[in-house]
Amino acid sequence: MTMLLVEQDLHLAFAVCDEIAVMEKGRIVHLVTTPEFRADRGTAHRLLDVA
């Protein structure tokens, strides 16, 4: 089963999602598995301006 979750709460997204996609102006600019996204803090900071 596939479900699309649009969420700004990263803790919730990390808890329920297998993959994280970051969109900018309606386009996916980054798509990785949740563990890969969590391990790459630099990319999260650059894309979302979070630490």
Short mmCIF file of N, CA and C in Angstrom, two decimals:
data_model
loop_
_atom_site.label_atom_id
_atom_site.label_comp_id
_atom_site.label_asym_id
_atom_site.label_seq_id
_atom_site.Cartn_x
_atom_site.Cartn_y
_atom_site.Cartn_z
N MET A 1 0.84 -1.17 0.00
CA MET A 1 0.00 0.00 0.00
C MET A 1 0.89 1.24 0.00
N THR A 2 0.51 2.22 -0.76
CA THR A 2 1.23 3.49 -0.83
C THR A 2 0.32 4.60 -0.35
N MET A 3 0.92 5.49 0.44
CA MET A 3 0.17 6.63 0.95
C MET A 3 1.09 7.85 0.88
N LEU A 4 0.54 8.98 0.50
CA LEU A 4 1.28 10.23 0.47
C LEU A 4 0.92 11.03 1.71
N LEU A 5 1.94 11.41 2.47
CA LEU A 5 1.75 12.20 3.67
C LEU A 5 2.48 13.53 3.47
N VAL A 6 1.76 14.61 3.55
CA VAL A 6 2.37 15.94 3.46
C VAL A 6 2.41 16.47 4.89
N GLU A 7 3.61 16.63 5.41
CA GLU A 7 3.75 16.94 6.83
C GLU A 7 4.96 17.83 7.07
N GLN A 8 4.81 18.78 7.97
CA GLN A 8 5.92 19.65 8.34
C GLN A 8 6.59 19.18 9.63
N ASP A 9 5.95 18.30 10.36
CA ASP A 9 6.51 17.77 11.60
C ASP A 9 7.43 16.60 11.25
N LEU A 10 8.74 16.87 11.25
CA LEU A 10 9.69 15.83 10.85
C LEU A 10 9.65 14.61 11.76
N HIS A 11 9.41 14.79 13.05
CA HIS A 11 9.36 13.65 13.96
C HIS A 11 8.23 12.70 13.58
N LEU A 12 7.10 13.24 13.21
CA LEU A 12 5.98 12.41 12.76
C LEU A 12 6.32 11.73 11.44
N ALA A 13 6.87 12.48 10.50
CA ALA A 13 7.24 11.90 9.20
C ALA A 13 8.25 10.78 9.37
N PHE A 14 9.26 10.99 10.22
CA PHE A 14 10.27 9.96 10.46
C PHE A 14 9.65 8.71 11.06
N ALA A 15 8.63 8.88 11.89
CA ALA A 15 8.02 7.75 12.57
C ALA A 15 7.17 6.88 11.64
N VAL A 16 6.60 7.47 10.59
CA VAL A 16 5.65 6.70 9.78
C VAL A 16 6.05 6.51 8.32
N CYS A 17 7.11 7.16 7.87
CA CYS A 17 7.46 7.11 6.44
C CYS A 17 8.69 6.26 6.16
N ASP A 18 8.65 5.54 5.05
CA ASP A 18 9.81 4.77 4.59
C ASP A 18 10.75 5.64 3.77
N GLU A 19 10.19 6.62 3.08
CA GLU A 19 10.98 7.53 2.25
C GLU A 19 10.59 8.97 2.55
N ILE A 20 11.55 9.87 2.37
CA ILE A 20 11.31 11.29 2.56
C ILE A 20 11.54 11.98 1.22
N ALA A 21 10.56 12.75 0.79
CA ALA A 21 10.69 13.55 -0.43
C ALA A 21 10.55 15.02 -0.04
N VAL A 22 11.47 15.83 -0.53
CA VAL A 22 11.40 17.27 -0.28
C VAL A 22 11.00 17.93 -1.59
N MET A 23 9.95 18.74 -1.53
CA MET A 23 9.46 19.41 -2.72
C MET A 23 9.75 20.90 -2.64
N GLU A 24 10.02 21.47 -3.79
CA GLU A 24 10.23 22.91 -3.92
C GLU A 24 9.50 23.37 -5.17
N LYS A 25 8.59 24.29 -4.99
CA LYS A 25 7.79 24.83 -6.10
C LYS A 25 7.13 23.72 -6.91
N GLY A 26 6.60 22.72 -6.20
CA GLY A 26 5.85 21.65 -6.86
C GLY A 26 6.68 20.54 -7.46
N ARG A 27 8.00 20.58 -7.27
CA ARG A 27 8.87 19.53 -7.82
C ARG A 27 9.64 18.84 -6.70
N ILE A 28 9.82 17.54 -6.84
CA ILE A 28 10.63 16.81 -5.87
C ILE A 28 12.09 17.13 -6.15
N VAL A 29 12.76 17.69 -5.14
CA VAL A 29 14.17 18.06 -5.30
C VAL A 29 15.09 17.12 -4.54
N HIS A 30 14.52 16.25 -3.70
CA HIS A 30 15.33 15.30 -2.93
C HIS A 30 14.44 14.14 -2.51
N LEU A 31 14.88 12.92 -2.78
CA LEU A 31 14.11 11.73 -2.42
C LEU A 31 15.08 10.65 -1.94
N VAL A 32 14.95 10.25 -0.68
CA VAL A 32 15.80 9.22 -0.09
C VAL A 32 14.99 8.45 0.95
N THR A 33 15.57 7.35 1.42
CA THR A 33 14.92 6.62 2.51
C THR A 33 15.00 7.46 3.78
N THR A 34 14.11 7.18 4.70
CA THR A 34 14.09 7.92 5.96
C THR A 34 15.41 7.78 6.72
N PRO A 35 15.99 6.58 6.83
CA PRO A 35 17.28 6.48 7.54
C PRO A 35 18.39 7.30 6.86
N GLU A 36 18.41 7.32 5.52
CA GLU A 36 19.42 8.12 4.81
C GLU A 36 19.22 9.60 5.09
N PHE A 37 17.98 10.05 5.08
CA PHE A 37 17.71 11.46 5.34
C PHE A 37 18.11 11.84 6.76
N ARG A 38 17.78 10.98 7.72
CA ARG A 38 18.12 11.27 9.11
C ARG A 38 19.63 11.30 9.33
N ALA A 39 20.37 10.50 8.59
CA ALA A 39 21.82 10.43 8.76
C ALA A 39 22.54 11.61 8.13
N ASP A 40 21.89 12.29 7.20
CA ASP A 40 22.54 13.39 6.45
C ASP A 40 22.01 14.73 6.95
N ARG A 41 22.49 15.16 8.11
CA ARG A 41 22.00 16.39 8.73
C ARG A 41 22.31 17.62 7.88
N GLY A 42 23.40 17.60 7.14
CA GLY A 42 23.75 18.73 6.29
C GLY A 42 22.71 18.98 5.21
N THR A 43 22.25 17.90 4.59
CA THR A 43 21.24 18.02 3.56
C THR A 43 19.91 18.50 4.15
N ALA A 44 19.55 17.95 5.31
CA ALA A 44 18.31 18.41 5.96
C ALA A 44 18.38 19.90 6.27
N HIS A 45 19.50 20.34 6.76
CA HIS A 45 19.66 21.75 7.07
C HIS A 45 19.58 22.60 5.81
N ARG A 46 20.26 22.17 4.76
CA ARG A 46 20.28 22.92 3.50
C ARG A 46 18.88 22.99 2.87
N LEU A 47 18.16 21.86 2.85
CA LEU A 47 16.86 21.81 2.19
C LEU A 47 15.73 22.41 3.02
N LEU A 48 15.80 22.21 4.32
CA LEU A 48 14.66 22.58 5.19
C LEU A 48 15.01 23.67 6.18
N ASP A 49 16.26 24.06 6.23
CA ASP A 49 16.73 25.05 7.20
C ASP A 49 16.45 24.60 8.63
N VAL A 50 16.73 23.31 8.87
CA VAL A 50 16.59 22.75 10.23
C VAL A 50 17.91 22.08 10.60
N ALA A 51 18.11 21.90 11.90
CA ALA A 51 19.34 21.26 12.38
C ALA A 51 19.11 19.79 12.66
#
